[in-house]
Amino acid sequence: MSFPKNAWYVACTPDEINAKPLGRTICNERIAFYRQANGQVAAVEDFCPHRGAQLSLGYVCDNNLVCGYHGLVMGCDGKTVSMPLQRTAGFPKIKAYPVVERYGFIWVWPGEAEKADPAKIHHLEWAENPNWAYGGGLYHIKCDYRLMVDNLMDLTHETYVHSTSIGQKEIDETPVNTKTEGDHVITNRFMDNVMAPPFWRANLRGNGLPDDQPVDRWQVCHFSPPSHIMIEVGVALAGRGGYHADPKDKVYSIVVDFLTPETDDTMWYFWGMARNFNVKDTNLTAQIREGQGKVFSEDTAVLEAQQKNLLLHPERRLLMLNIDAGGVQSRRIIDRLVAAEQPQKLAA
Amino acid sequence: MSFPKNAWYVACTPDEINAKPLGRTICNERIAFYRQANGQVAAVEDFCPHRGAQLSLGYVCDNNLVCGYHGLVMGCDGKTVSMPLQRTAGFPKIKAYPVVERYGFIWVWPGEAEKADPAKIHHLEWAENPNWAYGGGLYHIKCDYRLMVDNLMDLTHETYVHSTSIGQKEIDETPVNTKTEGDHVITNRFMDNVMAPPFWRANLRGNGLPDDQPVDRWQVCHFSPPSHIMIEVGVALAGRGGYHADPKDKVYSIVVDFLTPETDDTMWYFWGMARNFNVKDTNLTAQIREGQGKVFSEDTAVLEAQQKNLLLHPERRLLMLNIDAGGVQSRRIIDRLVAAEQPQKLAA
Amino acid sequence: MSFPKNAWYVACTPDEINAKPLGRTICNERIAFYRQANGQVAAVEDFCPHRGAQLSLGYVCDNNLVCGYHGLVMGCDGKTVSMPLQRTAGFPKIKAYPVVERYGFIWVWPGEAEKADPAKIHHLEWAENPNWAYGGGLYHIKCDYRLMVDNLMDLTHETYVHSTSIGQKEIDETPVNTKTEGDHVITNRFMDNVMAPPFWRANLRGNGLPDDQPVDRWQVCHFSPPSHIMIEVGVALAGRGGYHADPKDKVYSIVVDFLTPETDDTMWYFWGMARNFNVKDTNLTAQIREGQGKVFSEDTAVLEAQQKNLLLHPERRLLMLNIDAGGVQSRRIIDRLVAAEQPQKLAA
């Protein structure tokens, strides 16, 4: 197993379930998500106990999901509520998944329901604070989600994969620092007095700043279990304090990455960007989203090809250089969480 | 094995072999079908004994099939007739399949040829009687054909899968009766004094009857081995005798379903409708065929998703409710026929 | 293993690597081909030793290939040259492949590099002699390359597969002669006083000869290891000496076929035609190339269907008739070369 199941993962966004149920595989579990009449989101196994039909092909009635094959009415707890002309008391229960709508996402706990505590959902300051704006999207990628952890915890690749947007030569000429604090891994890189690349020049203009002067640029990557990566990124006019510069002298954003395993070899990539400048400008939000979508699609080809190579050569050991420390330390935390879920564990 | 091979299955329709040979897999056998110069249909293994080329890519010459690779001439009995410059007496024989053209279909016997008796082909009264008209089509579906047996022997699903055409709430509020007579399973449901759904309102108009009055509606499903399902369906103006009403007061059809296994997990679905009203109206035939084609395509998505779910959870036992009795009893007959073909059988 | 790896195979044509690197699998080896700044072609494993990225997605810098993920600089010898901020001396070496550009093709040796001798590359007289013109193309075919060896070493199939272009009935009415000389297999067929089929009538016109008179036609197929097949083909006005006729009385070409295994069940087919008449006429070259491309695409469907049939029936023995002798004898040479590469071999 390459992922912990006792964890909160982003499963989908509200727009994906508002019109009709959504069938999606998360951590190898086929799940039907739907919005109940009471507004709450529910998630049950996508398997009708009657004949195995896919419940997500059905429709919502009150707080229940009606199977689109023979009309079995499934409750949000996995217990059959009713079925025309049938006594359903003895019907087998299906799995129901703890699910929470928060911060503009639907979060699901694919593991043992009794261990799910909504208080443990990763706190997202920017999602609740009106001084921030957010835009994002979703990609399906045919790779082990841990390859994306590596990718995001080492931004050296921007110089190569994203050379026309956010990449610049100074990135891979500047050493990174990586440290682990409990279950939190932080990798940072600071580049002073450099020219901003195109994506950041556009953001400078978006905040009414000149785009033709040297800047101080920073990247601070934060990994948190199970596989959420928030990256503080930004540029300030050079010499104004960099990361700590006054808001009027910089543009500052958080790159938001929720990596959700679909299967062992495929993943859902929820990506986005939160910013705290010019937050009412919805055109700017759309423009940043489009730019980021293009940039992040460049990673897809690289990671899917890497995945194929690794499957062909499972015996090969990859190198773990200093630039890889962010991924390596993050994977150690993942490995520990996965091991803790294995049956041989005697005490928690 | 999920299907008997000593049985007559519908393999194709005449239009599929008139212009050139047809390669089609039936019950895991790759078969080349072709029409001989004498008008008869022949069926041989789709494997040239010379180098394994696919014979169905060749062409017909006289009563034989010429391999399109090196010109080997294959006879309809599976014996090589000739080959340019070669003595073919010692060439290995390939399998030839008993095949019969009848009722507007090509029937094939994929099992032991010596047991094939054309007299055992399912009799289709409507196919020979000028008082009936027929229209139909073919779908390829990625599911075990037995899921389609279940589907057709329990029409409760019409309320859900076909809600805009033939479904109506009264279907799943009305109990069904199922009985087995030898190798014949019959499930019926009678709904009195209901409003007809759209598909049947169109048929009432097609027979010059009012479509805004209550009707008595019936469904009588007949399963016969190996997997032919004929469903008597119709509506009569309410109170005129229902199923037994005078022809001028009703519209009555037979839904024709020949389910032919392709492999263990895929099938050919020959569907159609025979009617005994307004039979000369070819526009009506085309209109019914188009409507039925849309309705039956709705089942495809449901069954293919169900098949995926069942393959992921082979250990799960499906429920067998009263509404499932038609499918359950039909499968028992199939199981018996399959068991009878296994090697451990000592006497026939 | 169905192919020798210690051999020179055609990997690609120069136009495929001039703009950017090419990733291509040859004999189950994933290889990155690229043109160095010095003009030489290089070939290394398509696997970055850092994290397994596909090197062919990167770019060329000087004589090296830069990984497009994190900027590792790979040398043409499989040794890492450098990487930003890293000491690379201890990086594992990847495989480098002997590669030669000659005769308008890139040749690769996928086996043991120390055994590669460029002098052993198949000599192609027509590629260096200004009295010859050449045009060709590349097809990817989903079949064992040995099925193509069979195909090309027995041209009987032209009568059937290519009936509208180069096929004619006299081909399969005329016996073939096959002989093996060392590692060279030759199959020939001579047809005197026949009418030329459409493709050859066009070539007669292309050389200013009448196309409505009887001709003497010949086919001489040459197999050389590992899987290169050159076929001398042509027609001469009847009675002027046939194969030996004066150049002004005939049209003579060499069908060029380089069969390169991709995997055990798929292949790259480099096909073309060299001619020694009207060699300055580039329109004629383009016209022949287009015609040949159409003819050779007809083989693809036949061979891919044959491959599927053989995979379904691995136990069946194919016939080996006199017309198959060319393929049979060629395969014997292949088998011997493959056996010689197996570990149990004690002395060379």
mmCIF file of N, CA and C in Angstrom, chain A residues 111-166:
data_model
loop_
_atom_site.group_PDB
_atom_site.id
_atom_site.type_symbol
_atom_site.label_atom_id
_atom_site.label_comp_id
_atom_site.label_asym_id
_atom_site.label_seq_id
_atom_site.Cartn_x
_atom_site.Cartn_y
_atom_site.Cartn_z
ATOM 1 N N GLY A 111 -10.691 5.482 5.112
ATOM 2 C CA GLY A 111 -10.314 4.382 6.009
ATOM 3 C C GLY A 111 -11.384 4.018 7.017
ATOM 4 N N GLU A 112 -10.972 3.768 8.252
ATOM 5 C CA GLU A 112 -11.906 3.343 9.303
ATOM 6 C C GLU A 112 -12.701 4.544 9.799
ATOM 7 N N ALA A 113 -14.024 4.470 9.601
ATOM 8 C CA ALA A 113 -14.887 5.639 9.860
ATOM 9 C C ALA A 113 -14.786 6.114 11.310
ATOM 10 N N GLU A 114 -14.646 5.185 12.250
ATOM 11 C CA GLU A 114 -14.688 5.586 13.647
ATOM 12 C C GLU A 114 -13.469 6.409 14.057
ATOM 13 N N LYS A 115 -12.447 6.397 13.238
ATOM 14 C CA LYS A 115 -11.254 7.187 13.551
ATOM 15 C C LYS A 115 -11.283 8.587 12.941
ATOM 16 N N ALA A 116 -12.335 8.858 12.175
ATOM 17 C CA ALA A 116 -12.367 10.140 11.455
ATOM 18 C C ALA A 116 -12.759 11.281 12.388
ATOM 19 N N ASP A 117 -11.928 12.309 12.436
ATOM 20 C CA ASP A 117 -12.217 13.473 13.264
ATOM 21 C C ASP A 117 -12.103 14.723 12.386
ATOM 22 N N PRO A 118 -13.257 15.358 12.100
ATOM 23 C CA PRO A 118 -13.231 16.540 11.224
ATOM 24 C C PRO A 118 -12.298 17.624 11.728
ATOM 25 N N ALA A 119 -12.023 17.642 13.018
ATOM 26 C CA ALA A 119 -11.121 18.670 13.545
ATOM 27 C C ALA A 119 -9.714 18.522 12.981
ATOM 28 N N LYS A 120 -9.427 17.330 12.467
ATOM 29 C CA LYS A 120 -8.078 17.099 11.948
ATOM 30 C C LYS A 120 -7.907 17.512 10.492
ATOM 31 N N ILE A 121 -8.970 18.011 9.890
ATOM 32 C CA ILE A 121 -8.812 18.480 8.512
ATOM 33 C C ILE A 121 -7.841 19.653 8.505
ATOM 34 N N HIS A 122 -6.920 19.592 7.583
ATOM 35 C CA HIS A 122 -5.891 20.605 7.407
ATOM 36 C C HIS A 122 -6.517 22.004 7.412
ATOM 37 N N HIS A 123 -6.033 22.876 8.299
ATOM 38 C CA HIS A 123 -6.589 24.223 8.365
ATOM 39 C C HIS A 123 -6.099 25.070 7.194
ATOM 40 N N LEU A 124 -7.023 25.765 6.533
ATOM 41 C CA LEU A 124 -6.668 26.612 5.398
ATOM 42 C C LEU A 124 -7.101 28.051 5.665
ATOM 43 N N GLU A 125 -6.192 28.795 6.258
ATOM 44 C CA GLU A 125 -6.456 30.198 6.597
ATOM 45 C C GLU A 125 -7.014 30.991 5.420
ATOM 46 N N TRP A 126 -6.373 30.843 4.254
ATOM 47 C CA TRP A 126 -6.749 31.648 3.077
ATOM 48 C C TRP A 126 -8.169 31.363 2.601
ATOM 49 N N ALA A 127 -8.711 30.196 2.957
ATOM 50 C CA ALA A 127 -10.018 29.833 2.427
ATOM 51 C C ALA A 127 -11.144 30.525 3.179
ATOM 52 N N GLU A 128 -10.847 31.040 4.362
ATOM 53 C CA GLU A 128 -11.895 31.639 5.172
ATOM 54 C C GLU A 128 -11.724 33.150 5.334
ATOM 55 N N ASN A 129 -10.587 33.641 4.930
ATOM 56 C CA ASN A 129 -10.250 35.034 5.160
ATOM 57 C C ASN A 129 -10.587 35.861 3.922
ATOM 58 N N PRO A 130 -11.451 36.887 4.045
ATOM 59 C CA PRO A 130 -11.861 37.681 2.882
ATOM 60 C C PRO A 130 -10.719 38.447 2.239
ATOM 61 N N ASN A 131 -9.568 38.485 2.895
ATOM 62 C CA ASN A 131 -8.429 39.166 2.285
ATOM 63 C C ASN A 131 -7.686 38.293 1.269
ATOM 64 N N TRP A 132 -8.251 37.127 1.036
ATOM 65 C CA TRP A 132 -7.630 36.211 0.081
ATOM 66 C C TRP A 132 -8.629 35.858 -1.026
ATOM 67 N N ALA A 133 -8.078 35.608 -2.221
ATOM 68 C CA ALA A 133 -8.883 35.099 -3.343
ATOM 69 C C ALA A 133 -8.284 33.771 -3.789
ATOM 70 N N TYR A 134 -9.122 32.886 -4.345
ATOM 71 C CA TYR A 134 -8.655 31.549 -4.746
ATOM 72 C C TYR A 134 -9.238 31.143 -6.091
ATOM 73 N N GLY A 135 -8.436 30.479 -6.913
ATOM 74 C CA GLY A 135 -8.889 29.843 -8.149
ATOM 75 C C GLY A 135 -8.097 28.571 -8.344
ATOM 76 N N GLY A 136 -8.713 27.540 -8.908
ATOM 77 C CA GLY A 136 -7.991 26.276 -9.087
ATOM 78 C C GLY A 136 -8.687 25.344 -10.038
ATOM 79 N N GLY A 137 -8.149 24.133 -10.167
ATOM 80 C CA GLY A 137 -8.695 23.140 -11.091
ATOM 81 C C GLY A 137 -8.317 21.728 -10.681
ATOM 82 N N LEU A 138 -8.645 20.777 -11.525
ATOM 83 C CA LEU A 138 -8.413 19.363 -11.231
ATOM 84 C C LEU A 138 -7.838 18.665 -12.445
ATOM 85 N N TYR A 139 -6.769 17.897 -12.239
ATOM 86 C CA TYR A 139 -6.206 17.054 -13.300
ATOM 87 C C TYR A 139 -6.179 15.607 -12.834
ATOM 88 N N HIS A 140 -6.413 14.692 -13.777
ATOM 89 C CA HIS A 140 -6.226 13.269 -13.512
ATOM 90 C C HIS A 140 -4.889 12.878 -14.118
ATOM 91 N N ILE A 141 -4.013 12.268 -13.321
ATOM 92 C CA ILE A 141 -2.668 11.960 -13.809
ATOM 93 C C ILE A 141 -2.361 10.486 -13.578
ATOM 94 N N LYS A 142 -1.802 9.853 -14.592
ATOM 95 C CA LYS A 142 -1.493 8.431 -14.500
ATOM 96 C C LYS A 142 -0.119 8.226 -13.875
ATOM 97 N N CYS A 143 -0.010 8.568 -12.593
ATOM 98 C CA CYS A 143 1.224 8.288 -11.864
ATOM 99 C C CYS A 143 0.914 8.115 -10.390
ATOM 100 N N ASP A 144 1.802 7.383 -9.720
ATOM 101 C CA ASP A 144 1.803 7.268 -8.265
ATOM 102 C C ASP A 144 1.850 8.698 -7.705
ATOM 103 N N TYR A 145 0.946 9.011 -6.768
ATOM 104 C CA TYR A 145 0.878 10.392 -6.261
ATOM 105 C C TYR A 145 2.192 10.825 -5.604
ATOM 106 N N ARG A 146 3.016 9.847 -5.196
ATOM 107 C CA ARG A 146 4.274 10.225 -4.534
ATOM 108 C C ARG A 146 5.276 10.852 -5.504
ATOM 109 N N LEU A 147 5.119 10.544 -6.802
ATOM 110 C CA LEU A 147 5.973 11.241 -7.774
ATOM 111 C C LEU A 147 5.623 12.720 -7.803
ATOM 112 N N MET A 148 4.363 13.042 -7.545
ATOM 113 C CA MET A 148 3.963 14.447 -7.488
ATOM 114 C C MET A 148 4.441 15.087 -6.181
ATOM 115 N N VAL A 149 4.482 14.316 -5.104
ATOM 116 C CA VAL A 149 5.073 14.845 -3.862
ATOM 117 C C VAL A 149 6.518 15.264 -4.130
ATOM 118 N N ASP A 150 7.274 14.356 -4.762
ATOM 119 C CA ASP A 150 8.663 14.688 -5.099
ATOM 120 C C ASP A 150 8.718 15.959 -5.940
ATOM 121 N N ASN A 151 7.856 16.013 -6.924
ATOM 122 C CA ASN A 151 7.846 17.137 -7.872
ATOM 123 C C ASN A 151 7.655 18.463 -7.162
ATOM 124 N N LEU A 152 6.723 18.483 -6.214
ATOM 125 C CA LEU A 152 6.345 19.750 -5.592
ATOM 126 C C LEU A 152 7.252 20.130 -4.430
ATOM 127 N N MET A 153 7.905 19.152 -3.857
ATOM 128 C CA MET A 153 8.803 19.453 -2.744
ATOM 129 C C MET A 153 10.213 19.780 -3.245
ATOM 130 N N ASP A 154 10.377 19.790 -4.561
ATOM 131 C CA ASP A 154 11.651 20.251 -5.134
ATOM 132 C C ASP A 154 11.337 21.040 -6.386
ATOM 133 N N LEU A 155 11.400 22.359 -6.270
ATOM 134 C CA LEU A 155 10.988 23.206 -7.388
ATOM 135 C C LEU A 155 12.099 23.473 -8.399
ATOM 136 N N THR A 156 13.237 22.798 -8.213
ATOM 137 C CA THR A 156 14.300 22.898 -9.218
ATOM 138 C C THR A 156 13.750 22.653 -10.612
ATOM 139 N N HIS A 157 12.771 21.790 -10.697
ATOM 140 C CA HIS A 157 12.255 21.409 -12.016
ATOM 141 C C HIS A 157 11.627 22.590 -12.752
ATOM 142 N N GLU A 158 11.278 23.658 -12.044
ATOM 143 C CA GLU A 158 10.671 24.802 -12.739
ATOM 144 C C GLU A 158 11.586 25.345 -13.831
ATOM 145 N N THR A 159 12.883 25.311 -13.580
ATOM 146 C CA THR A 159 13.834 25.813 -14.565
ATOM 147 C C THR A 159 13.710 25.066 -15.888
ATOM 148 N N TYR A 160 13.353 23.770 -15.805
ATOM 149 C CA TYR A 160 13.347 22.917 -16.992
ATOM 150 C C TYR A 160 11.936 22.672 -17.532
ATOM 151 N N VAL A 161 11.039 22.291 -16.627
ATOM 152 C CA VAL A 161 9.693 21.912 -17.078
ATOM 153 C C VAL A 161 8.863 23.155 -17.401
ATOM 154 N N HIS A 162 9.126 24.245 -16.688
ATOM 155 C CA HIS A 162 8.296 25.444 -16.857
ATOM 156 C C HIS A 162 9.148 26.638 -17.291
ATOM 157 N N SER A 163 10.028 26.384 -18.249
ATOM 158 C CA SER A 163 11.026 27.401 -18.591
ATOM 159 C C SER A 163 10.416 28.676 -19.164
ATOM 160 N N THR A 164 9.210 28.609 -19.692
ATOM 161 C CA THR A 164 8.638 29.798 -20.337
ATOM 162 C C THR A 164 7.676 30.570 -19.436
ATOM 163 N N SER A 165 7.516 30.150 -18.172
ATOM 164 C CA SER A 165 6.494 30.791 -17.336
ATOM 165 C C SER A 165 7.041 31.154 -15.956
ATOM 166 N N ILE A 166 7.345 30.156 -15.156
ATOM 167 C CA ILE A 166 7.817 30.427 -13.794
ATOM 168 C C ILE A 166 9.267 30.011 -13.596
#
